Amino acid sequence: MNKSLNILIAASEVVPFAKTGGLADVAGALPKALKKLGHNVIVVMPRYYSIDTAELTLLEGAMGVPMGPMGEFWSGVYEGALPNSEVPIYFIDYETFYGRKGLYEEDGFSYADNDNRFLFLSKAAMQLCKKIGFKPDIIHANDWHTAAMPLLRNTRYAWDETFENAATVLTIHNMQHQGYFFKGGIDVMEIGWEHFNPHELEIHDGLNLLKGGIAHADAVTTVSRKYASEIKTPEFGFGLQEHIKTHAHKLYGILNGVDYEEWSPEVDPMIPANFSVDDMSGKAICKSELQKRFGLPERDDVPLIGFVGRFAEQKGIELIADTIEGLLHLDAQIIMLGTGEKWAEGFFSKVAAQHSDRFASFIGYNNELAHMIEAGSDLFLMPSLFEPCGLNQIYSLSYGTLPIVRATGGLDDTIENYDPHTGSGTGFKFDYPTPDALYHTVRWSVDTWHQNRPHFHAMQREAMYARFDWEQAAKGYETVYFKVLFDRKAKEFLAD
Ligand code: ADP
Ligand code: GLC
């Protein structure tokens, strides 16, 4: 088997071109890390109309994408490269589907044709391989948006020689979103109704794309080990726990990495002052600038607690809201950056207006502020109800900002709880998502900042030395890729 693999990675969002969450960070970083290991990687995503094509090359000739009863759709394809790399990225241009304001929704409403938009992306990625003569060894799909690809490889494209070597991997970044649609998508995929059954795609007489992807992929990965075991339970499986258990033999947990070129206090150009584990003076400047920016009193005698994230149930925002009164009584300041559920946007804005001496919020998406909060805070709040991996708590570690987390998924796998006897640890953890547990853990962290500064500093050092690099993660994927290829070859050999 050739050691250098041809890898096709498809995702609905990729940094720096389009992002709503961590999937984009992963889809932008993993391909580069795989390339560094010596593989030929290409990435495919939609050309949302927010993506400027000035620096991209339009490939010659329109590309046909067969969409079953809807006929063949003709799309343009732009080619670019992931920044600072030679990894090609292809943008599928089809105005009817992607010429809109949002990626998945507008004003809180999902687009009604999301099934066709992403079945189209999945098929276009397959067609693109044919168009450019790329014969993948690995087709790597991400989340429900591209989960149809393992299915397509095994059915619609089973006899297509472009894919004769291809094994498939599906990464689940979030089990909550499964791509549940009207069953007519079977015809759009052109895969045959025999695949509409409870072991593959069917759920409550509709289509569940993630379910079909799990059934058909040669390997399924999740973005932390703990999450890989959690999704076998009703609390985290969102109805697919039994299906996951059926396929547990091909399930792996591979922790995400961090792009330290972007998220390091030594080099970050977006923060007011750089700093390092050996010279933390810049962090104090970052803190006072952050307080100034958010209109909080510039105090160095209280800890500053930051939050960055989607205002979604997953992130524990209801828990924070239910605990807010207690939190406001602590000798600390709190800053929240986020956007999402309307009630939360209103609630946290109101708290900020009423308690402007200790609480501030910014409703919106702002990368610069996210960097400033990571750098200028002493503590980082991430009380997620579930968290497949979570990136912000890992970014926090890099800036010596100690995370307060619920011990779930990637949060549990990346954060070491404080041990008051030894002073070791990188953060503060709690198990049960109750206001009481959250309050006491935040209080514990605030008290540690006030009363045991030597321990706090020791933890900051430990946090800043911790490394979660992409090379390690890419090697994990590489191992899975070789395993699935080997298994496919072995099966073919035994069948002959
Ligand atoms: P998820 O993918 O579930 O949203 P992650 O922690 O994996 O959670 O990734 C979230 C990413 O999105 C991080 O890079 C974080 O900095 C960024 N992010 C989330 N909300 C905002 C915001 N309001 N402004 C800027 N960046 C944000
Ligand atoms: C998802 C998860 C998050 C993870 C990210 C990237 O959006 O919610 O925990 O870090 O994907 O894998």
Coordinates of C-alpha atoms and ligand atoms in Angstrom, one line a residue:
M1 CA 0.0 0.0 0.0
N2 CA 1.3 3.4 -0.9
K3 CA 2.3 5.4 2.2
S4 CA 1.3 8.7 0.6
L5 CA -2.5 8.8 0.5
N6 CA -4.9 10.8 -1.7
I7 CA -7.4 12.3 0.8
L8 CA -10.6 14.1 0.0
I9 CA -11.9 16.2 2.9
A10 CA -15.4 17.7 2.5
A11 CA -16.9 20.1 5.0
S12 CA -19.7 22.8 5.1
E13 CA -17.4 25.4 6.6
V14 CA -13.6 25.9 6.6
V15 CA -11.4 28.6 8.2
P16 CA -10.7 31.3 7.0
F17 CA -13.4 31.2 4.3
A18 CA -16.6 30.5 6.3
K19 CA -17.1 29.8 10.0
T20 CA -19.9 29.4 12.5
G21 CA -18.0 27.1 14.9
G22 CA -15.2 24.7 15.6
L23 CA -15.9 22.5 12.6
A24 CA -14.4 25.3 10.4
D25 CA -11.3 25.4 12.6
V26 CA -10.8 21.7 12.2
A27 CA -11.5 21.6 8.5
G28 CA -9.0 24.4 8.0
A29 CA -6.2 22.9 10.1
L30 CA -6.4 19.1 9.8
P31 CA -5.7 19.1 6.0
K32 CA -2.5 21.1 6.4
A33 CA -1.3 18.8 9.2
L34 CA -2.0 15.8 7.0
K35 CA -0.1 17.4 4.1
K36 CA 2.9 17.9 6.4
L37 CA 2.8 14.1 7.0
G38 CA 3.3 13.7 3.3
H39 CA -0.3 13.1 2.0
N40 CA -2.0 14.6 -1.0
V41 CA -5.1 16.3 0.4
I42 CA -7.8 18.3 -1.2
V43 CA -10.7 20.1 0.5
V44 CA -14.1 20.8 -0.8
M45 CA -16.7 23.3 0.5
P46 CA -19.5 25.5 -0.8
R47 CA -18.8 28.8 -2.3
Y48 CA -21.0 30.9 -0.1
Y49 CA -21.5 34.3 -1.6
S50 CA -19.6 35.9 1.4
I51 CA -16.5 34.3 -0.1
D52 CA -14.6 36.7 -2.3
T53 CA -13.5 35.0 -5.5
A54 CA -10.9 37.7 -6.5
E55 CA -7.9 35.5 -5.4
L56 CA -9.4 32.2 -6.7
T57 CA -9.2 30.5 -10.1
L58 CA -12.3 29.5 -11.9
L59 CA -11.9 26.0 -13.3
E60 CA -12.7 25.6 -17.0
G61 CA -16.1 24.2 -17.9
A62 CA -19.2 23.8 -15.7
M63 CA -19.5 20.7 -13.6
G64 CA -22.6 18.6 -13.8
V65 CA -24.1 17.3 -10.6
P66 CA -26.8 14.7 -11.0
M67 CA -29.7 15.4 -8.6
G68 CA -32.1 12.6 -9.4
P69 CA -35.6 13.7 -10.3
M70 CA -34.5 17.3 -10.3
G71 CA -32.1 16.6 -13.2
E72 CA -28.5 17.7 -13.6
F73 CA -27.4 20.9 -11.9
W74 CA -24.5 22.8 -13.5
S75 CA -22.1 24.4 -11.1
G76 CA -18.9 26.4 -11.3
V77 CA -15.8 25.4 -9.4
Y78 CA -13.3 27.8 -7.9
E79 CA -9.8 26.7 -6.8
G80 CA -7.7 28.3 -4.1
A81 CA -5.4 27.1 -1.4
L82 CA -5.6 26.9 2.4
P83 CA -3.5 29.9 3.7
N84 CA 0.2 29.3 4.1
S85 CA 0.0 25.9 2.5
E86 CA -0.2 24.1 -0.8
V87 CA -3.4 22.3 0.1
P88 CA -5.9 23.0 -2.7
I89 CA -9.4 23.9 -1.7
Y90 CA -12.3 23.8 -4.2
F91 CA -15.4 25.9 -3.8
I92 CA -18.6 24.7 -5.4
D93 CA -20.4 27.6 -6.9
Y94 CA -24.2 27.3 -7.3
E95 CA -26.0 30.5 -6.7
T96 CA -29.5 29.0 -6.1
F97 CA -28.1 27.1 -3.1
Y98 CA -25.2 29.2 -1.7
G99 CA -26.0 32.8 -2.9
R100 CA -27.6 33.6 0.5
K101 CA -26.8 35.5 3.6
G102 CA -26.3 32.6 6.0
L103 CA -24.6 29.2 5.9
Y104 CA -27.5 27.2 7.3
E105 CA -30.1 29.7 8.3
E106 CA -31.3 33.2 8.3
D107 CA -32.9 35.1 11.2
G108 CA -33.1 31.9 13.3
F109 CA -34.8 29.8 10.6
S110 CA -33.0 27.0 8.9
Y111 CA -33.2 27.0 5.1
A112 CA -36.0 24.8 4.0
D113 CA -33.9 23.2 1.3
N114 CA -30.9 22.3 3.5
D115 CA -31.3 18.7 2.4
N116 CA -30.8 19.5 -1.3
R117 CA -28.1 22.1 -0.5
F118 CA -25.9 19.6 1.2
L119 CA -26.7 16.5 -0.8
F120 CA -25.7 18.6 -3.7
L121 CA -22.4 19.5 -1.9
S122 CA -21.8 15.8 -1.2
K123 CA -22.4 14.8 -4.7
A124 CA -20.4 17.7 -6.1
A125 CA -17.4 16.7 -4.1
M126 CA -17.6 13.2 -5.7
Q127 CA -18.1 14.7 -9.2
L128 CA -15.2 17.0 -8.6
C129 CA -12.8 14.1 -8.1
K130 CA -13.9 12.8 -11.5
K131 CA -13.5 16.2 -13.1
I132 CA -10.0 16.9 -11.9
G133 CA -8.8 13.2 -12.0
F134 CA -8.3 12.8 -8.3
K135 CA -8.6 9.2 -7.2
P136 CA -9.1 9.3 -3.5
D137 CA -7.8 6.6 -1.1
I138 CA -9.8 8.2 1.6
I139 CA -13.1 10.1 1.5
H140 CA -13.4 12.0 4.8
A141 CA -16.8 13.5 5.5
N142 CA -17.7 15.8 8.4
D143 CA -21.0 16.0 10.3
W144 CA -24.4 15.5 8.7
H145 CA -23.8 17.9 5.9
T146 CA -21.4 15.6 4.1
A147 CA -22.5 12.3 5.8
A148 CA -24.0 11.1 2.5
M149 CA -20.6 10.6 1.0
P150 CA -19.8 7.2 2.6
L151 CA -23.2 6.1 1.4
L152 CA -22.7 7.5 -2.1
R153 CA -19.3 5.8 -2.3
N154 CA -20.9 2.4 -1.5
T155 CA -24.0 2.8 -3.7
R156 CA -24.3 5.4 -6.5
Y157 CA -20.5 5.4 -7.1
A158 CA -19.7 1.8 -6.1
W159 CA -18.7 0.9 -9.6
D160 CA -17.0 4.1 -10.5
E161 CA -13.3 3.5 -11.0
T162 CA -12.4 7.0 -9.6
F163 CA -13.4 5.6 -6.2
E164 CA -12.3 2.0 -6.6
N165 CA -9.6 2.5 -3.9
A166 CA -11.6 4.7 -1.6
A167 CA -12.3 3.9 2.0
T168 CA -14.5 6.3 4.0
V169 CA -14.3 8.1 7.3
L170 CA -17.0 10.1 8.9
T171 CA -16.2 12.5 11.7
I172 CA -19.0 13.5 14.1
H173 CA -18.3 16.9 15.5
N174 CA -21.8 17.2 17.0
M175 CA -24.3 14.5 17.5
Q176 CA -27.1 16.9 18.2
H177 CA -27.4 17.9 14.5
Q178 CA -28.2 14.8 12.4
G179 CA -29.7 16.1 9.1
Y180 CA -33.3 14.9 9.5
F181 CA -35.3 15.4 6.3
F182 CA -38.1 14.3 4.1
K183 CA -37.4 10.8 2.6
G184 CA -37.5 12.1 -1.0
G185 CA -33.8 12.7 -0.6
I186 CA -33.3 9.0 -1.5
D187 CA -34.2 9.8 -5.1
V188 CA -32.0 12.9 -5.1
M189 CA -29.1 10.7 -3.9
E190 CA -30.0 8.1 -6.6
I191 CA -29.2 5.3 -4.2
G192 CA -32.3 3.0 -4.3
W193 CA -35.1 2.6 -1.8
E194 CA -33.6 -0.5 -0.4
H195 CA -31.4 1.8 1.7
F196 CA -34.4 3.4 3.3
N197 CA -34.6 1.1 6.4
P198 CA -34.0 1.5 10.1
H199 CA -30.5 0.1 9.9
E200 CA -29.3 2.7 7.4
L201 CA -31.1 6.0 6.8
E202 CA -34.6 5.7 8.1
I203 CA -35.9 7.3 11.3
H204 CA -39.6 8.1 11.9
D205 CA -40.4 7.7 8.2
G206 CA -37.8 10.4 7.4
L207 CA -34.2 10.5 6.4
N208 CA -31.4 10.8 8.9
L209 CA -28.2 11.6 7.0
L210 CA -25.9 11.2 10.0
K211 CA -27.4 7.8 10.7
G212 CA -26.8 6.7 7.1
G213 CA -23.2 8.0 7.2
I214 CA -22.5 6.1 10.4
A215 CA -23.9 2.9 8.9
H216 CA -21.8 3.2 5.7
A217 CA -18.5 4.7 6.8
D218 CA -15.6 2.4 7.2
A219 CA -14.7 4.3 10.3
V220 CA -16.5 6.8 12.4
T221 CA -14.6 9.2 14.6
T222 CA -15.5 11.8 17.2
V223 CA -13.4 14.6 18.3
S224 CA -12.5 13.3 21.8
R225 CA -12.3 9.9 23.4
K226 CA -14.8 10.8 26.2
Y227 CA -17.4 11.9 23.7
A228 CA -16.9 8.7 21.8
S229 CA -18.0 6.8 24.8
E230 CA -20.7 9.3 25.9
I231 CA -22.6 9.1 22.6
K232 CA -23.5 5.5 23.4
T233 CA -25.8 6.8 26.1
P234 CA -29.2 8.4 25.9
E235 CA -28.0 11.6 27.4
F236 CA -25.5 12.3 24.6
G237 CA -26.7 10.1 21.7
F238 CA -29.7 12.2 20.7
G239 CA -31.6 9.1 19.8
L240 CA -28.8 7.4 17.8
Q241 CA -27.1 5.8 20.9
E242 CA -28.3 2.2 19.9
H243 CA -27.1 2.8 16.3
I244 CA -23.8 4.0 17.6
K245 CA -23.5 0.9 19.8
T246 CA -24.1 -1.3 16.8
H247 CA -21.2 0.4 15.0
A248 CA -19.0 0.8 18.1
H249 CA -16.3 -1.6 16.6
K250 CA -15.4 1.1 14.1
L251 CA -15.7 4.1 16.4
Y252 CA -12.6 6.1 17.4
G253 CA -12.0 9.3 19.5
I254 CA -9.3 11.6 18.2
L255 CA -8.9 14.9 20.0
N256 CA -8.7 18.1 18.0
G257 CA -5.6 20.1 17.9
V258 CA -4.9 23.8 18.1
D259 CA -3.4 26.1 15.5
Y260 CA -0.7 27.6 17.7
E261 CA 0.3 30.0 15.0
E262 CA -3.1 31.7 15.6
W263 CA -3.7 31.1 19.3
S264 CA -0.4 31.8 21.1
P265 CA 0.2 34.8 23.4
E266 CA 3.8 35.1 22.2
V267 CA 2.8 35.9 18.6
D268 CA -0.9 36.8 18.6
P269 CA -1.2 40.1 16.7
M270 CA -4.8 40.7 17.8
I271 CA -4.0 41.2 21.5
P272 CA -2.8 44.5 23.1
A273 CA 0.5 43.0 24.4
N274 CA 2.3 39.7 23.8
F275 CA 3.4 37.6 26.7
S276 CA 4.9 34.2 27.5
V277 CA 5.1 31.7 30.4
D278 CA 8.4 33.4 31.4
D279 CA 7.2 36.9 31.2
M280 CA 3.6 37.4 32.0
S281 CA 3.7 41.2 32.3
G282 CA 1.8 41.5 29.0
K283 CA -1.1 39.6 30.4
A284 CA -1.8 42.3 32.9
I285 CA -1.9 44.9 30.0
C286 CA -4.3 42.6 28.1
K287 CA -6.6 42.4 31.2
S288 CA -6.8 46.2 31.7
E289 CA -7.3 46.8 28.0
L290 CA -10.1 44.3 27.9
Q291 CA -11.7 45.9 30.9
K292 CA -11.5 49.3 29.2
R293 CA -12.8 47.9 25.9
F294 CA -15.9 46.5 27.7
G295 CA -16.4 49.5 29.9
L296 CA -15.6 47.7 33.2
P297 CA -13.6 49.3 36.0
E298 CA -9.9 48.7 35.4
R299 CA -9.2 46.7 38.5
D300 CA -6.3 44.3 39.0
D301 CA -7.6 43.2 42.4
V302 CA -10.4 41.0 41.1
P303 CA -10.3 38.0 38.7
L304 CA -11.8 38.5 35.3
I305 CA -13.9 35.6 34.0
G306 CA -14.4 35.3 30.2
F307 CA -16.9 33.4 28.0
V308 CA -16.8 33.1 24.3
G309 CA -19.2 30.8 22.4
R310 CA -22.5 30.2 20.7
F311 CA -25.5 31.1 22.8
A312 CA -26.9 27.7 22.5
E313 CA -28.3 25.2 25.0
Q314 CA -25.2 23.0 24.4
K315 CA -22.9 25.7 25.9
G316 CA -24.7 25.8 29.3
I317 CA -26.1 29.3 28.8
E318 CA -29.3 28.5 30.7
L319 CA -27.1 27.2 33.6
I320 CA -25.2 30.5 33.6
A321 CA -28.5 32.5 33.5
D322 CA -29.9 30.4 36.4
T323 CA -26.7 31.1 38.4
I324 CA -26.2 34.7 37.5
E325 CA -27.3 36.2 40.8
G326 CA -24.8 34.2 42.8
L327 CA -22.1 34.9 40.3
L328 CA -22.7 38.6 40.5
H329 CA -22.1 38.4 44.2
L330 CA -18.6 37.0 43.8
D331 CA -15.6 39.3 44.0
A332 CA -15.0 39.0 40.3
Q333 CA -15.9 40.5 36.9
I334 CA -17.5 38.7 34.0
I335 CA -17.4 39.3 30.3
M336 CA -19.5 37.4 27.8
L337 CA -19.1 37.3 24.0
G338 CA -21.6 35.4 21.9
T339 CA -24.6 35.3 19.7
G340 CA -27.4 32.8 19.1
E341 CA -30.6 32.3 21.0
K342 CA -32.5 35.5 21.2
W343 CA -33.6 35.1 24.9
A344 CA -30.0 34.8 25.9
E345 CA -28.9 37.8 23.9
G346 CA -31.6 39.9 25.6
F347 CA -30.9 38.4 29.0
F348 CA -27.2 39.0 29.1
S349 CA -27.5 42.5 27.6
K350 CA -29.9 43.3 30.4
V351 CA -27.6 42.0 33.1
A352 CA -24.8 44.0 31.6
A353 CA -26.9 47.2 31.7
Q354 CA -27.9 46.6 35.3
H355 CA -24.5 45.5 36.7
S356 CA -22.1 47.5 34.6
D357 CA -19.5 47.5 37.4
R358 CA -18.9 43.8 37.1
F359 CA -20.6 42.3 34.1
A360 CA -20.3 43.2 30.4
S361 CA -21.4 41.5 27.2
F362 CA -20.9 41.8 23.5
I363 CA -23.7 40.3 21.3
G364 CA -22.2 39.3 18.0
Y365 CA -19.4 37.4 16.3
N366 CA -16.0 39.0 16.7
N367 CA -12.7 37.2 16.3
E368 CA -10.6 40.0 17.6
L369 CA -12.6 40.2 20.8
A370 CA -12.4 36.4 21.1
H371 CA -8.6 36.7 21.1
M372 CA -8.7 39.6 23.5
I373 CA -10.9 37.7 26.0
E374 CA -8.7 34.6 25.8
A375 CA -5.6 36.7 26.6
G376 CA -7.0 39.2 29.1
S377 CA -9.1 36.9 31.3
D378 CA -7.9 35.1 34.4
L379 CA -10.6 32.4 34.1
F380 CA -12.6 31.0 31.2
L381 CA -16.2 29.8 31.7
M382 CA -17.4 26.8 29.7
P383 CA -20.1 24.9 31.5
S384 CA -21.3 23.0 28.5
L385 CA -24.0 20.4 28.9
F386 CA -22.1 18.4 26.3
E387 CA -19.0 19.2 24.4
P388 CA -17.6 16.9 21.7
C389 CA -14.2 18.5 21.9
G390 CA -14.4 22.2 22.5
L391 CA -11.6 24.5 21.3
N392 CA -12.0 27.6 23.4
Q393 CA -10.9 25.9 26.6
I394 CA -7.7 24.7 24.8
Y395 CA -7.1 28.2 23.5
S396 CA -7.5 29.5 27.1
L397 CA -4.8 27.1 28.3
S398 CA -2.4 28.6 25.8
Y399 CA -2.9 32.1 27.3
G400 CA -2.7 31.0 30.9
T401 CA -6.5 31.6 31.4
L402 CA -7.8 28.8 33.5
P403 CA -11.0 27.1 32.3
I404 CA -14.0 26.4 34.6
V405 CA -15.7 23.4 32.9
R406 CA -18.2 20.7 33.2
A407 CA -16.4 17.3 33.1
T408 CA -17.9 16.2 29.8
G409 CA -16.5 15.2 26.4
G410 CA -13.4 17.1 25.3
L411 CA -13.6 19.4 28.3
D412 CA -12.9 16.4 30.5
D413 CA -10.2 15.1 28.3
T414 CA -8.2 18.4 28.0
I415 CA -8.5 19.9 31.5
E416 CA -6.9 18.6 34.7
N417 CA -8.8 19.5 37.8
Y418 CA -7.1 21.6 40.4
D419 CA -5.7 19.7 43.3
P420 CA -5.5 22.0 46.3
H421 CA -3.0 19.7 48.1
T422 CA -0.4 19.9 45.5
G423 CA -1.3 23.0 43.5
S424 CA -1.4 21.0 40.3
G425 CA -4.1 21.2 37.6
T426 CA -5.1 23.3 34.7
G427 CA -8.6 24.3 35.6
F428 CA -11.7 23.8 37.7
K429 CA -14.2 21.0 37.0
F430 CA -17.7 20.0 38.1
D431 CA -19.8 16.9 37.1
Y432 CA -23.5 17.7 37.3
P433 CA -24.9 20.6 35.3
T434 CA -26.8 22.3 38.2
P435 CA -26.7 25.9 39.2
D436 CA -25.4 24.9 42.6
A437 CA -22.4 23.0 41.1
L438 CA -21.6 25.8 38.7
Y439 CA -21.8 28.4 41.4
H440 CA -19.6 26.5 43.8
T441 CA -17.0 25.8 41.2
V442 CA -16.8 29.4 40.0
R443 CA -16.5 30.4 43.6
W444 CA -13.8 27.9 44.2
S445 CA -11.8 29.3 41.3
V446 CA -12.4 32.9 42.4
D447 CA -11.3 32.0 46.0
T448 CA -8.2 30.3 44.7
W449 CA -7.3 33.5 42.7
H450 CA -7.8 35.7 45.8
Q451 CA -6.4 33.4 48.5
N452 CA -3.8 31.1 46.9
R453 CA -1.9 33.0 44.2
P454 CA 1.1 30.7 44.2
H455 CA -1.2 27.8 43.2
F456 CA -3.0 29.9 40.6
H457 CA 0.3 30.8 39.0
A458 CA 1.6 27.2 39.1
M459 CA -1.6 26.2 37.3
Q460 CA -1.1 28.9 34.7
R461 CA 2.3 27.6 34.0
E462 CA 1.1 24.0 33.7
A463 CA -1.7 25.2 31.4
M464 CA 0.7 27.2 29.1
Y465 CA 3.1 24.2 28.8
A466 CA 0.3 21.9 27.8
R467 CA 0.3 21.1 24.0
F468 CA -2.5 19.9 21.8
D469 CA -0.9 20.1 18.4
W470 CA -2.4 19.1 15.1
E471 CA 0.5 16.9 14.2
Q472 CA -0.6 14.5 17.0
A473 CA -4.2 14.6 15.9
A474 CA -3.3 14.1 12.2
K475 CA -1.3 11.0 13.1
G476 CA -4.4 9.6 14.8
Y477 CA -6.4 10.1 11.6
E478 CA -3.5 8.7 9.6
T479 CA -3.7 5.5 11.7
V480 CA -7.4 5.2 11.1
Y481 CA -7.0 5.8 7.4
F482 CA -4.5 3.0 7.0
K483 CA -6.6 0.7 9.1
V484 CA -9.8 1.2 7.0
L485 CA -7.8 0.9 3.8
F486 CA -6.2 -2.3 5.0
D487 CA -9.6 -3.7 6.1
R488 CA -11.2 -2.9 2.7
K489 CA -8.3 -4.6 0.8
A490 CA -8.5 -7.6 3.1
K491 CA -12.3 -7.9 2.5
E492 CA -11.8 -7.6 -1.3
F493 CA -9.1 -10.2 -1.2
L494 CA -11.2 -12.6 0.8
A495 CA -14.2 -12.1 -1.5
D496 CA -12.1 -12.9 -4.6
Ligands
ADP1 P1 -18.5 24.9 18.7 O1 -18.0 24.4 17.5 O2 -19.5 23.9 19.4 O3 -19.2 26.2 18.6 P2 -15.8 25.1 19.7 O4 -15.3 25.4 21.0 O5 -15.3 23.9 19.0 O6 -17.4 25.1 19.8 O7 -15.4 26.2 18.6 C1 -16.0 27.5 18.7 C2 -15.1 28.4 17.8 O8 -15.9 29.5 17.4 C3 -13.9 28.9 18.5 O9 -12.9 29.2 17.5 C4 -14.4 30.3 19.0 O10 -13.4 31.2 19.3 C5 -15.4 30.7 18.0 N1 -16.5 31.6 18.4 C6 -17.7 31.2 18.9 N2 -18.5 32.2 19.2 C7 -17.8 33.3 18.8 C8 -18.0 34.7 18.8 N3 -19.2 35.2 19.2 N4 -17.1 35.6 18.3 C9 -15.9 35.1 17.9 N5 -15.6 33.8 17.9 C10 -16.5 32.9 18.3
GLC2 C1 -18.5 20.9 17.2 C2 -18.5 20.7 18.7 C3 -17.2 21.2 19.4 C4 -16.0 20.8 18.6 C5 -16.1 21.3 17.2 C6 -14.9 20.9 16.3 O1 -19.1 22.1 16.8 O2 -19.6 21.3 19.3 O3 -17.1 20.6 20.7 O4 -14.8 21.3 19.2 O5 -17.3 20.7 16.6 O6 -14.7 19.5 16.3

